[in-house]
Each structure stands twice: as structure tokens, then as C-alpha cells.
PDB file of C-alpha atoms in Angstrom:
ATOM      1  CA  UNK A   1      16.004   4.221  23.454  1.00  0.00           C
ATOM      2  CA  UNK A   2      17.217   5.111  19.851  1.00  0.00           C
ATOM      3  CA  UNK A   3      16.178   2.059  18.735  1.00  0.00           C
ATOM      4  CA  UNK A   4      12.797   2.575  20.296  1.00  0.00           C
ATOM      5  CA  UNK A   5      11.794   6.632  18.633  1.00  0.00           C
ATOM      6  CA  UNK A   6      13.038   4.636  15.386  1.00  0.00           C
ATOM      7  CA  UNK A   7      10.782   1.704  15.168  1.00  0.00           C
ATOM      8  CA  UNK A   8       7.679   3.763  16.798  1.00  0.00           C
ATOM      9  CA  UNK A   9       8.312   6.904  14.091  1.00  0.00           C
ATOM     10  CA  UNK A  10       8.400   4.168  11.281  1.00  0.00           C
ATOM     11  CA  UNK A  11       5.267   2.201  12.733  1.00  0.00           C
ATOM     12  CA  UNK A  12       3.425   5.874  12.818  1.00  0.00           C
ATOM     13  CA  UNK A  13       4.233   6.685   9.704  1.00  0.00           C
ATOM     14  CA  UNK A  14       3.448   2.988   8.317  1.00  0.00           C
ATOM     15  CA  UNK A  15      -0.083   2.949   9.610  1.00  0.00           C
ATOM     16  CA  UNK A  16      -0.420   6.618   8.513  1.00  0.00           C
ATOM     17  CA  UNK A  17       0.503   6.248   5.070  1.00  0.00           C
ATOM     18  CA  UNK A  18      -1.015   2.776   4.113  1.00  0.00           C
ATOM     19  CA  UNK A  19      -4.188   3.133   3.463  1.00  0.00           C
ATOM     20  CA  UNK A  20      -3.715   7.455   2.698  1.00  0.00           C
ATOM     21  CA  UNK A  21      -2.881   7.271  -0.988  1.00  0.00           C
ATOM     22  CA  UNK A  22       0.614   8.678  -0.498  1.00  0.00           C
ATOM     23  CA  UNK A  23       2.659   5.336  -0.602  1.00  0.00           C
ATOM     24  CA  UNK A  24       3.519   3.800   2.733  1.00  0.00           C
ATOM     25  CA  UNK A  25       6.814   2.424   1.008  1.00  0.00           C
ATOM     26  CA  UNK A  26       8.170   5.592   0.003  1.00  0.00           C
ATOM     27  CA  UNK A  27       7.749   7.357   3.201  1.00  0.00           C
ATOM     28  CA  UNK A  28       9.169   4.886   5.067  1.00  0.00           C
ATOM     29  CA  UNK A  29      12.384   4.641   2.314  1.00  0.00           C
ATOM     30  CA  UNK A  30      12.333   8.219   3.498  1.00  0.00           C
ATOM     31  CA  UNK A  31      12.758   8.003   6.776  1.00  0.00           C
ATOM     32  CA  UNK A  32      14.860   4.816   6.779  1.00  0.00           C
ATOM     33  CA  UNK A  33      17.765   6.892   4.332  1.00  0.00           C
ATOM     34  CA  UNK A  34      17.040   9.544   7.565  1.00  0.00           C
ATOM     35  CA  UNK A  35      18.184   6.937   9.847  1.00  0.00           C
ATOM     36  CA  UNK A  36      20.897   5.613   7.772  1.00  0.00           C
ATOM     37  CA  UNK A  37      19.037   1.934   8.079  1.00  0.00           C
ATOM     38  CA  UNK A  38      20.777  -0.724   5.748  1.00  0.00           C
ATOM     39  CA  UNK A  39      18.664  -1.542   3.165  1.00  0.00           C
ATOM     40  CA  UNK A  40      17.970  -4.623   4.488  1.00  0.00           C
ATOM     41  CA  UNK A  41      16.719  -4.190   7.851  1.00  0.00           C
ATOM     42  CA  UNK A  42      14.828  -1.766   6.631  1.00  0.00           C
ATOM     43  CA  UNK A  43      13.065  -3.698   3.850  1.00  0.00           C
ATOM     44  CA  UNK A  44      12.148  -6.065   6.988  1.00  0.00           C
ATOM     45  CA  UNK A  45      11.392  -3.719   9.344  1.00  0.00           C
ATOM     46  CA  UNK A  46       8.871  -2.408   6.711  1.00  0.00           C
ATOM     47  CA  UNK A  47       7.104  -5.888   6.201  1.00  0.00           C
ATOM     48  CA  UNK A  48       6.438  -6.697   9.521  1.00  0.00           C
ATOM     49  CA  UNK A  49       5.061  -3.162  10.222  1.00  0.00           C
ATOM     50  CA  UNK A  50       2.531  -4.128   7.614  1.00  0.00           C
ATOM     51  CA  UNK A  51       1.304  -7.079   9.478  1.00  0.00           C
ATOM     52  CA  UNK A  52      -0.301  -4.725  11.621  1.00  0.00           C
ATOM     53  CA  UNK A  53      -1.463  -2.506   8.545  1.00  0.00           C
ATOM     54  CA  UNK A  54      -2.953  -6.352   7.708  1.00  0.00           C
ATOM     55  CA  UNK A  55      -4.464  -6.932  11.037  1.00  0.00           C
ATOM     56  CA  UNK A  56      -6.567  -3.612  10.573  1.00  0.00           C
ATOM     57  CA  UNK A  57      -7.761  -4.558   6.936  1.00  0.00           C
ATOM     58  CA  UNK A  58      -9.108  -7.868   8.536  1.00  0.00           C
ATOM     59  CA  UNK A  59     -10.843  -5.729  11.775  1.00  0.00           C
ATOM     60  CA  UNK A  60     -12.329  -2.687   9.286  1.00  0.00           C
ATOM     61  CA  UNK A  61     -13.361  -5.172   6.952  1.00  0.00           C
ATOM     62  CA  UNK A  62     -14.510  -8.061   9.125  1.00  0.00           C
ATOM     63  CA  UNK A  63     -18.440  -8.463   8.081  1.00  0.00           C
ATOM     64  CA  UNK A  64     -17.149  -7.935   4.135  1.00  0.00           C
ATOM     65  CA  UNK A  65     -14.874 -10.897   4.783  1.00  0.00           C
ATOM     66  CA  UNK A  66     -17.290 -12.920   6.653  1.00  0.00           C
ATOM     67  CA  UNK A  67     -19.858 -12.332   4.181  1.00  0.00           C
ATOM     68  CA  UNK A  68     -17.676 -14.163   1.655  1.00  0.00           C
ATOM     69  CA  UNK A  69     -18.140 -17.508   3.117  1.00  0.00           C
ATOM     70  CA  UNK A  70     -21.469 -17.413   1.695  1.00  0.00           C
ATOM     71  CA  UNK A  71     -22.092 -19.511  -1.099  1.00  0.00           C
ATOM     72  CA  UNK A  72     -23.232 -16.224  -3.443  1.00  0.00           C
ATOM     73  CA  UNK A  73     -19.943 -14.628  -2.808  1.00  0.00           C
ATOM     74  CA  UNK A  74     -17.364 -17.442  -3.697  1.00  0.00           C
ATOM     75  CA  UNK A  75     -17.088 -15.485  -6.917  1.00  0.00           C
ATOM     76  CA  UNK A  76     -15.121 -12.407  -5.109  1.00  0.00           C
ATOM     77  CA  UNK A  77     -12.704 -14.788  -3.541  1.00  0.00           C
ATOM     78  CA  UNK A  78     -11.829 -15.848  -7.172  1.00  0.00           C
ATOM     79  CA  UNK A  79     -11.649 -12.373  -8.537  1.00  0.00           C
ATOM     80  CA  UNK A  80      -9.221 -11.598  -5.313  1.00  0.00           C
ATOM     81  CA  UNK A  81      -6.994 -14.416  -6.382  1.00  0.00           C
ATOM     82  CA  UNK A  82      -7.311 -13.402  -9.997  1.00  0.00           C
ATOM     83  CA  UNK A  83      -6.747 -10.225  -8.984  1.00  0.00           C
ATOM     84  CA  UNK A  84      -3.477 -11.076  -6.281  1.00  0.00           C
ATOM     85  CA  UNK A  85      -1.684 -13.205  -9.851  1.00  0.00           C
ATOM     86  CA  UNK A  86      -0.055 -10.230 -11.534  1.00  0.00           C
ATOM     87  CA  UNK A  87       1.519  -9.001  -8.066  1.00  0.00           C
ATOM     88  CA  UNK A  88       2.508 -12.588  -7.383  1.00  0.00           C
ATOM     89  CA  UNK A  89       4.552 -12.875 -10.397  1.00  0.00           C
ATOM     90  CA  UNK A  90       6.265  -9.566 -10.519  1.00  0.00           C
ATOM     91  CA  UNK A  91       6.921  -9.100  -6.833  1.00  0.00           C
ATOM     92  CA  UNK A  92       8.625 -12.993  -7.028  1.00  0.00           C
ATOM     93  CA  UNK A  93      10.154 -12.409 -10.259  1.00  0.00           C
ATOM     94  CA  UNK A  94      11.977  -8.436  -8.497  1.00  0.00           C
ATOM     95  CA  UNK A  95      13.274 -10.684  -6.035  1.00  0.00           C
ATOM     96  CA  UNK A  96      15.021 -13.431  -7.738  1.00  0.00           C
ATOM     97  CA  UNK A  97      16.730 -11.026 -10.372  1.00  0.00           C
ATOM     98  CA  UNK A  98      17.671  -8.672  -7.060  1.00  0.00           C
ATOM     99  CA  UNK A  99      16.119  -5.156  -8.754  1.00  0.00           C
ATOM    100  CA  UNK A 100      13.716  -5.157  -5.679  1.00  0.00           C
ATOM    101  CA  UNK A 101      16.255  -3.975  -3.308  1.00  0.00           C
ATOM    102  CA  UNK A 102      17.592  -1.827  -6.138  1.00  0.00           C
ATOM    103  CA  UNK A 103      14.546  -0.001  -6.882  1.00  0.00           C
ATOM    104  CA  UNK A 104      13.783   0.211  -3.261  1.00  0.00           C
ATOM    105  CA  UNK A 105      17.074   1.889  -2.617  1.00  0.00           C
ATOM    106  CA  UNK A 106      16.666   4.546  -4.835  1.00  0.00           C
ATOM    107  CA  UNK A 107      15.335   8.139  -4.339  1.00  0.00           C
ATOM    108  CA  UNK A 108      15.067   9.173  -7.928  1.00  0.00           C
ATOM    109  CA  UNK A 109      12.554   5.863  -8.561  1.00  0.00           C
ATOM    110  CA  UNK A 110      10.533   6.777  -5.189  1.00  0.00           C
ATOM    111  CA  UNK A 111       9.995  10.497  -6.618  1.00  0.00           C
ATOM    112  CA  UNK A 112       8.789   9.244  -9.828  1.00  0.00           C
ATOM    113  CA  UNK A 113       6.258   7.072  -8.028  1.00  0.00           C
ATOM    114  CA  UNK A 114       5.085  10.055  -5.812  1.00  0.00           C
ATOM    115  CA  UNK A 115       4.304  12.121  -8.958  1.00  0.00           C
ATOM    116  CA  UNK A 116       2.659   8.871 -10.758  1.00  0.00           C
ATOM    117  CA  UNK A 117       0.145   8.449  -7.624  1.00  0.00           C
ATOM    118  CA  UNK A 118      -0.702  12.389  -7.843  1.00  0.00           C
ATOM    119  CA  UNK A 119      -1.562  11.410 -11.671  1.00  0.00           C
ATOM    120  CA  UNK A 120      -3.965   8.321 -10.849  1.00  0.00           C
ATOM    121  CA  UNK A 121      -5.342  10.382  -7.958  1.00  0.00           C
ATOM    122  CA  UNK A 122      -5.917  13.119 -10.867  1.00  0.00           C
ATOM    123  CA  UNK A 123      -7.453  10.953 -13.377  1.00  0.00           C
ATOM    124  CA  UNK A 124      -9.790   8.931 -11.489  1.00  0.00           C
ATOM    125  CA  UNK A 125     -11.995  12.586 -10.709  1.00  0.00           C
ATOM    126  CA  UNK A 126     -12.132  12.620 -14.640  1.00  0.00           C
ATOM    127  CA  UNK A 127     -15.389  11.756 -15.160  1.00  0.00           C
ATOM    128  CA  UNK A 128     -14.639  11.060 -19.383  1.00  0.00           C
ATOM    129  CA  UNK A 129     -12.629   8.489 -18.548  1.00  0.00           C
ATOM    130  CA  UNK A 130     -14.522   6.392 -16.386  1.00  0.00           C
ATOM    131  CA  UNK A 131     -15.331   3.492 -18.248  1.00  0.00           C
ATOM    132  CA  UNK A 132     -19.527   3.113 -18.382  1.00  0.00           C
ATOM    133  CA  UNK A 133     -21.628   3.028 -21.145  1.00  0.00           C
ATOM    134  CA  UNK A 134     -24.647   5.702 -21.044  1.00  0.00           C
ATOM    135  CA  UNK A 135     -27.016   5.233 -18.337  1.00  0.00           C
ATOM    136  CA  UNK A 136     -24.925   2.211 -16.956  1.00  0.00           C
ATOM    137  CA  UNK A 137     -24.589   2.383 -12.954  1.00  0.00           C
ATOM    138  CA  UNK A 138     -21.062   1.910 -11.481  1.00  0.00           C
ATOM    139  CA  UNK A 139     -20.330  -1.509 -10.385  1.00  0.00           C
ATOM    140  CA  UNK A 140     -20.867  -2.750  -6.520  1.00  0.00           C
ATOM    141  CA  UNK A 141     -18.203  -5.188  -4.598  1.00  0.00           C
ATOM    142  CA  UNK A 142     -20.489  -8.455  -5.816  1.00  0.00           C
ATOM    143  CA  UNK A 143     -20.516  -6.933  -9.688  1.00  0.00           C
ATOM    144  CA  UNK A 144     -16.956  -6.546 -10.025  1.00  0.00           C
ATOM    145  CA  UNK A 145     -16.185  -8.518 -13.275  1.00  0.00           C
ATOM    146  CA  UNK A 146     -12.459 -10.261 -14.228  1.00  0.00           C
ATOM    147  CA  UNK A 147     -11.616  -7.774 -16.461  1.00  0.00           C
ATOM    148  CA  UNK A 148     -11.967  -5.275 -13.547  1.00  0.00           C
ATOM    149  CA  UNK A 149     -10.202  -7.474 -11.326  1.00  0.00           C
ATOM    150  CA  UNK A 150      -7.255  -8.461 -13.384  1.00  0.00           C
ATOM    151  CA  UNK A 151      -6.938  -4.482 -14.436  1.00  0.00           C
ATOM    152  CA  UNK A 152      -6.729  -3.513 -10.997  1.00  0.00           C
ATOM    153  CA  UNK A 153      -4.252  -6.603 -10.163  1.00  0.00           C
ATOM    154  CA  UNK A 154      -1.469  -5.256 -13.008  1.00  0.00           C
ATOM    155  CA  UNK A 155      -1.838  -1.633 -11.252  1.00  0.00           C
ATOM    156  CA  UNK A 156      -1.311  -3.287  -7.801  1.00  0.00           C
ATOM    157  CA  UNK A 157       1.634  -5.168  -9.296  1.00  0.00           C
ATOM    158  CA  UNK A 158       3.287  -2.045 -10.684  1.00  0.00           C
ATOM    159  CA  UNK A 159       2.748   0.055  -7.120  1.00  0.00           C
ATOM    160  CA  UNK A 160       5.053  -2.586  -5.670  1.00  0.00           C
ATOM    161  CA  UNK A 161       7.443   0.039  -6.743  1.00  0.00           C
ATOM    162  CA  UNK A 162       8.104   2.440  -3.788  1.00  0.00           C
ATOM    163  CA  UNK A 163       6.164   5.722  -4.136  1.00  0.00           C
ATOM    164  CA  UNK A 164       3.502   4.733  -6.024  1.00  0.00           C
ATOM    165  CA  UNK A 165       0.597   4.345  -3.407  1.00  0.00           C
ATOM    166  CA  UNK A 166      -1.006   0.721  -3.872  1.00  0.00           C
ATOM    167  CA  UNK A 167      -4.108   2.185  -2.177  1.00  0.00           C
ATOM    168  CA  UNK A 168      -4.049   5.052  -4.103  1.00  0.00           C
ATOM    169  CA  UNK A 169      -3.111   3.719  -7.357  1.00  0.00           C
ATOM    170  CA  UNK A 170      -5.941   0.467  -7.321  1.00  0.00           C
ATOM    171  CA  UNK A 171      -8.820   2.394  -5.971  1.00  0.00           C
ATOM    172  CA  UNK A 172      -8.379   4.849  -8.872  1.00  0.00           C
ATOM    173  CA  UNK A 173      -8.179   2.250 -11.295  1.00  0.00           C
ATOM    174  CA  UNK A 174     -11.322   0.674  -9.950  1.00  0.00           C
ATOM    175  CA  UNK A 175     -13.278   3.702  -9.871  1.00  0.00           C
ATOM    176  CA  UNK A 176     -11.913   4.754 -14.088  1.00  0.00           C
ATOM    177  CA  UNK A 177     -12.942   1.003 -14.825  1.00  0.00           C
ATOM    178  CA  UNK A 178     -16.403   1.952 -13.921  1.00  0.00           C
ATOM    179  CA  UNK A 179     -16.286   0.577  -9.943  1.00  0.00           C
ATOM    180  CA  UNK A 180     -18.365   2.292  -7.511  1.00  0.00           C
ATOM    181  CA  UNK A 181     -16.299   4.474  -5.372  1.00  0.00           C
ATOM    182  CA  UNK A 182     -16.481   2.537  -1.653  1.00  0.00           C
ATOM    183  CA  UNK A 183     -16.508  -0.479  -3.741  1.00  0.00           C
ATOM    184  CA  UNK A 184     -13.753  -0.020  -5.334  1.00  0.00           C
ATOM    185  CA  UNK A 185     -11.782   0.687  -2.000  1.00  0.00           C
ATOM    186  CA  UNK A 186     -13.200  -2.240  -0.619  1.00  0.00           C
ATOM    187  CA  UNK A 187     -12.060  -4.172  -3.764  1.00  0.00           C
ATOM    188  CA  UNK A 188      -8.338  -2.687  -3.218  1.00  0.00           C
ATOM    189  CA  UNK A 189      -8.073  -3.801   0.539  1.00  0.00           C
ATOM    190  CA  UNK A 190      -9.543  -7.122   0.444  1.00  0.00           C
ATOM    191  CA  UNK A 191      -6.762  -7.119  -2.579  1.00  0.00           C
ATOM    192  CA  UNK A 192      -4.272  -5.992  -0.519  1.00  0.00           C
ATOM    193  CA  UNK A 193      -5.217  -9.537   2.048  1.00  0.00           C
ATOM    194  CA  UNK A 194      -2.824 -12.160   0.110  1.00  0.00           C
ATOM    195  CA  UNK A 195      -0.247  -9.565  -1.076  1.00  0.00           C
ATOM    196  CA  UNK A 196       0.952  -8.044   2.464  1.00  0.00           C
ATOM    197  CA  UNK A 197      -0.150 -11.455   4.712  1.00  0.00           C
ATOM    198  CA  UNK A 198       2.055 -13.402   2.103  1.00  0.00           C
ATOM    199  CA  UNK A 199       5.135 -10.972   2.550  1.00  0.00           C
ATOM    200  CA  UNK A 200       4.830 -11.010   6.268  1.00  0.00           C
ATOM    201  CA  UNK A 201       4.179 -14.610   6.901  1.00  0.00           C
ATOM    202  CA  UNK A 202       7.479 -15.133   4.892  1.00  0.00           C
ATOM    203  CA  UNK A 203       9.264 -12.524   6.606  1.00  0.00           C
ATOM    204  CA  UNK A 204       8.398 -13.643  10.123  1.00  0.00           C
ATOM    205  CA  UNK A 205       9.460 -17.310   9.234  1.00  0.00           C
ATOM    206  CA  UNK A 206      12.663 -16.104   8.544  1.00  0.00           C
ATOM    207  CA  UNK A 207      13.036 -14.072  11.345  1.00  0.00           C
ATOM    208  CA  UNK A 208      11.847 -16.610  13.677  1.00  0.00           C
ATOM    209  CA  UNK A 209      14.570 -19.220  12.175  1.00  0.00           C
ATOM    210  CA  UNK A 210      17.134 -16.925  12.793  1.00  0.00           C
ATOM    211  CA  UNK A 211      18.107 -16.075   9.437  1.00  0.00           C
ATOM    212  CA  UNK A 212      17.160 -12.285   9.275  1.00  0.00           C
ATOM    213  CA  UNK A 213      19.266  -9.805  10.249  1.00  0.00           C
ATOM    214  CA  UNK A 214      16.322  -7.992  11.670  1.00  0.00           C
ATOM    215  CA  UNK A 215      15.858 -10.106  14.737  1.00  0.00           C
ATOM    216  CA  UNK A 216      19.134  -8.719  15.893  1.00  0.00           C
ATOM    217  CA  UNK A 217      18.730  -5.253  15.508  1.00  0.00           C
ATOM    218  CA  UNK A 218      15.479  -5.095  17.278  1.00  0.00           C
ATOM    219  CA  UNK A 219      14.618  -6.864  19.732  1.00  0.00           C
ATOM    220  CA  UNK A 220      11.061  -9.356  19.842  1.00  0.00           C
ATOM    221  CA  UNK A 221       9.010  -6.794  22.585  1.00  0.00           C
ATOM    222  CA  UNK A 222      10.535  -3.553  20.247  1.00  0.00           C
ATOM    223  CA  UNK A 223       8.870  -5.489  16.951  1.00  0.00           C
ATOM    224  CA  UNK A 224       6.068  -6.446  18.688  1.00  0.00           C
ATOM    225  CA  UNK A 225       4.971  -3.041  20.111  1.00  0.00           C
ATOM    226  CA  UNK A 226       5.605  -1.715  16.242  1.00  0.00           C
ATOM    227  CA  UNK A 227       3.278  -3.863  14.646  1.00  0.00           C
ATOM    228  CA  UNK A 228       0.784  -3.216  17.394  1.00  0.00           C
ATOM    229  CA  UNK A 229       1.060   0.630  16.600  1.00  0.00           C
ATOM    230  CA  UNK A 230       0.985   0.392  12.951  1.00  0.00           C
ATOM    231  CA  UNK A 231      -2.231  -1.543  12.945  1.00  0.00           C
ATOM    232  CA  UNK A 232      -3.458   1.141  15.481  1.00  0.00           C
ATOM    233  CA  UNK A 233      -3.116   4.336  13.570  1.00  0.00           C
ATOM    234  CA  UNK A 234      -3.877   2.116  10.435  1.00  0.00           C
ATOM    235  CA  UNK A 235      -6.856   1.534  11.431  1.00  0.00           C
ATOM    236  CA  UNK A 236      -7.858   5.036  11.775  1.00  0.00           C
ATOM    237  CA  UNK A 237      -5.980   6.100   8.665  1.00  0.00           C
ATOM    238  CA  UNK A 238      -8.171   3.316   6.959  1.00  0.00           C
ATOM    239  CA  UNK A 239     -11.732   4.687   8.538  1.00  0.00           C
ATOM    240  CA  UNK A 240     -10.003   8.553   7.353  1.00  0.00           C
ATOM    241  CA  UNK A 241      -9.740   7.079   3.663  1.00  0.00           C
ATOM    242  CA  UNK A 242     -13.018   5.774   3.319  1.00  0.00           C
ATOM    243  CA  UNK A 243     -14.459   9.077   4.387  1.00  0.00           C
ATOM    244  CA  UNK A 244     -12.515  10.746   1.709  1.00  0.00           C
ATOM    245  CA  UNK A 245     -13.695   8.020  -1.243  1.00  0.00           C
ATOM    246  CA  UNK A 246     -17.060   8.381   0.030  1.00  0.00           C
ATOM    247  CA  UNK A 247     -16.754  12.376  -0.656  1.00  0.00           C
ATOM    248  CA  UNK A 248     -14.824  12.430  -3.888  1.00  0.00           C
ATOM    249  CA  UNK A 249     -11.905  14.462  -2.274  1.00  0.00           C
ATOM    250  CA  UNK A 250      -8.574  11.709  -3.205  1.00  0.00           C
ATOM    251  CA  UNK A 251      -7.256  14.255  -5.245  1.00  0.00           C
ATOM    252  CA  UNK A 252      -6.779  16.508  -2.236  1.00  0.00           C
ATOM    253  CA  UNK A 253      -3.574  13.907  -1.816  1.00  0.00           C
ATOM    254  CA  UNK A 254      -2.343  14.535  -5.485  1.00  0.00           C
ATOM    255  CA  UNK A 255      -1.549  18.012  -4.392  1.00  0.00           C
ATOM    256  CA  UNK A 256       0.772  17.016  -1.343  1.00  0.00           C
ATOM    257  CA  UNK A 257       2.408  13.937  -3.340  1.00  0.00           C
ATOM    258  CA  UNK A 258       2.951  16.726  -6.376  1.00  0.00           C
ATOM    259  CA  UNK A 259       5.165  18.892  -4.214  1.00  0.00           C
ATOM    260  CA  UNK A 260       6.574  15.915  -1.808  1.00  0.00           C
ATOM    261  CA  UNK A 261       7.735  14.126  -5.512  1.00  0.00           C
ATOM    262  CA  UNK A 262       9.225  16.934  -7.029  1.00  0.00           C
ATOM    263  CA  UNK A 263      11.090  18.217  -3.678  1.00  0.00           C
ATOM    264  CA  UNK A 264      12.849  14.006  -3.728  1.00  0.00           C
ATOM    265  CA  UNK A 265      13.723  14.898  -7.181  1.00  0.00           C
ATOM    266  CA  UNK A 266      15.672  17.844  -6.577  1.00  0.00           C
ATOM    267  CA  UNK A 267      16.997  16.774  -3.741  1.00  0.00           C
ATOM    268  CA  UNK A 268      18.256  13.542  -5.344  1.00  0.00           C
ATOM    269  CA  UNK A 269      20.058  15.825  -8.259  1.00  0.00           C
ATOM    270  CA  UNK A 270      21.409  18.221  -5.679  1.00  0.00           C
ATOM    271  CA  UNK A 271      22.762  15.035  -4.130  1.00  0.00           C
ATOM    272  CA  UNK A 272      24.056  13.885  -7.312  1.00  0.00           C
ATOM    273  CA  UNK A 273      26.050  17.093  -8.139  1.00  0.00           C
ATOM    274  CA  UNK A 274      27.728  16.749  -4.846  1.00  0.00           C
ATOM    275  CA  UNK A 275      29.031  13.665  -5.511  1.00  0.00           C
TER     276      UNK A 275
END
């Protein structure tokens, strides 16, 4: 039963916090240093809860993706893999050199990435720095050029850090690059295809060979159900986002990750003092 209020709490807060610009990875780091998880299982547990985070992406976004097979949009597939490159290489090159599970262990480096997303959230409402020339319309999903796409790509690689929101982080980019707003969410999710399918693909193998240490803490119906409720309230977190990029309001998050970031902080010294 333990086992079963932890894995639905983290699958909850997983599809809650995905596509909300508040950083799915930090909360969850949260909640997994409540439960005392090892690192490890908890990394895993994380992955596989965004299958189901993937599984909505691919449901919300269905006609957008289906629309790609069309001759006219083979260009957005390319800017998605340009754009996927830069998280490819630094998410490969955290885990070979092991700083991965460092970072992803560490409170002080999760509050530092809540208070960076409350600064992107910030800056994209600025309307001096979005990037158009005078006159010049924001750019729509099929407009999207590779500068855009690679420049959203490095931020997506950098928000592999836990706390900074990859939803939050991209779609502000996009939109200070001179992206039109729903476009530029679009842009982030249809991003967001290779970078969390890859992860759990990989993780799943492993689990499935028996070489994850995940497959014994919880069991295959326990997983199963978690994934199912993450892509569930994903889903509607996803439909709650849009909805808020369509209105302009993202910065209402910068407040909540402002306060959340510096209360990690000061609990992390307070924990450090103890010591």
C-alpha cells in the first residue's frame, strides 16, 4: 500500500508539473528526498512516469503530428531533429561523466533552476526583447526558421537540469525569438517527442532485461497504473497550459517558482548548518 500512495503521488505530480512551467524534475526530486527514494529508483521511476507525460503530447497534438507527413511540412521534422541535437549531446555526455545523478541529487542546483524558470517566465512578457523587426509578424509552427530551432534546442538542453522547467524555459525562448505564442508551445512539445520517448524507450529496455533496480521495487501492474495516471492529469495539465499561452498569463508561474526556489534554498542552508 506504501508503495502504491508513493508511485500515484509521484505520477500526480508528474503529469501536473510537465507541461505547467514549474519543472516536473524538480518536484518530483522533491518528493522523492520526502520519501527517502535512492537516487536511482527514483531517476527511473521519473522516466517512465514521463512515458505517459509522452503518450499525452502524441494524443493533444495528434492532427499537428499527422499533418507532418505531408510533403510541405517535412521541413518541421528537420527543425525538430535540429532542434532535439543539443539535448542529445549534453544529456549523453551528463551521463557518461556521472554529474547527471549528481546534479539531480542536489537541492541547492534544483533551487537555482526554480528561480531561473521564474526569470524566463519573466522575460518572455518583455515585449523589448522579443526579437522582430518593426512591423514583422511573429512566426507560425511552419515559419519557424533553424536559428529558432537550434536556439530553443540549447535552452531545452540546459533545462535537463532539475528545476528549470523544459516547458517553461523553451516556450519562452520561442516566444523572445520572435515565435508566435501557441506556436511556440507547439514547437516545445513536438520538441519534447525524441527527448522523453528516447529516455523512456531506454529505460524500459533495461527494465524489461532485468537490469534496473526499478523492476524490483515496484511491481509491473504498480508501474503500469503510474504511467497511465501521469499521462491522465498530463493531459489536462497540457490543455491548462495552452490556455494560459494563449492569454499571456505564464508569468503567473514565475511568482509561485520565486517563492518555491528561494524556500529550497534556505532550507538546503538550514540543512547545511545542521550538519
Amino acid at each position: 500500500m506504501e508503495q502504491f500512495v508513493k508511485v500515484t503521488l509521484l505520477a500526480f505530480l508528474q503529469g501536473l508539473t510537465e507541461f505547467l512551467p514549474v519543472s516536473s524534475s524538480g518536484h518530483l526530486e522533491l518528493l522523492s528526498a520526502l520519501f527517502k527514494f535512492k537516487n536511482s529508483d527514483s531517476l527511473t521511476l521519473s522516466i517512465l512516469l514521463h512515458a505517459g507525460s509522452l503518450a499525452a503530447i502524441v494524443i493533444f497534438y495528434f492532427k499537428t503530428l499527422w499533418g507532418l507527413l505531408k510533403k510541405e511540412n517535412f521541413h518541421i521534422i528537420g527543425l525538430i531533429i535540429l532542434g532535439s541535437i543539443p539535448a542529445g549531446i549534453f544529456g549523453v555526455t551528463l551521463k557518461l561523466t556521472g554529474y547527471h545523478e549528481m546534479i539531480s541529487s542536489s537541492l541547492p542546483v534544483v533551487g537555482f533552476g526554480f528561480l531561473i524558470t521564474a526569470a524566463l517566465l519573466r522575460l518572455s512578457t518583455k515585449e523589448k526583447l522579443i526579437q522582430l523587426a518593426p512591423g514583422e509578424a511573429p512566426k507560425k509552427l511552419s515559419e519557424i526558421t533553424c536559428r529558432q530551432a537550434l536556439t530553443v534546442g540549447v535552452v531545452q538542453a540546459i533545462a535537463i537540469i532539475p528545476g528549470i522547467s523544459r516547458s517553461g524555459s523553451t516556450i519562452s525562448c520561442g516566444i523572445i525569438t520572435g515565435i508566435e505564442r501557441e506556436s511556440a508551445a507547439a514547437f516545445s512539445f513536438l520538441l519534447a517527442l525524441p527527448a522523453i520517448g528516447g529516455a523512456a524507450i531506454l529505460e524500459l529496455y533495461s527494465m524489461l532485461k532485468g537490469n534496473n533496480p526499478t523492476s524490483e521495487l515496484f511491481s509491473i501492474p504498480l508501474l503500469i497504473w503510474g504511467v497511465c495516471l501521469s499521462a491522465a492529469v498530463s493531459f489536462a495539465a497540457l490543455a491548462l497550459l495552452i490556455n494560459f499561452v494563449k492569454k499571456g498569463k505564464l508569468v503567473w508561474f514565475a511568482w509561485y517558482l520565486n517563492i518555491l526556489g528561494a524556500a529550497v534554498l534556505l532550507l538546503s542552508v538550514a540543512g547545511m548548518f545542521k550538519k
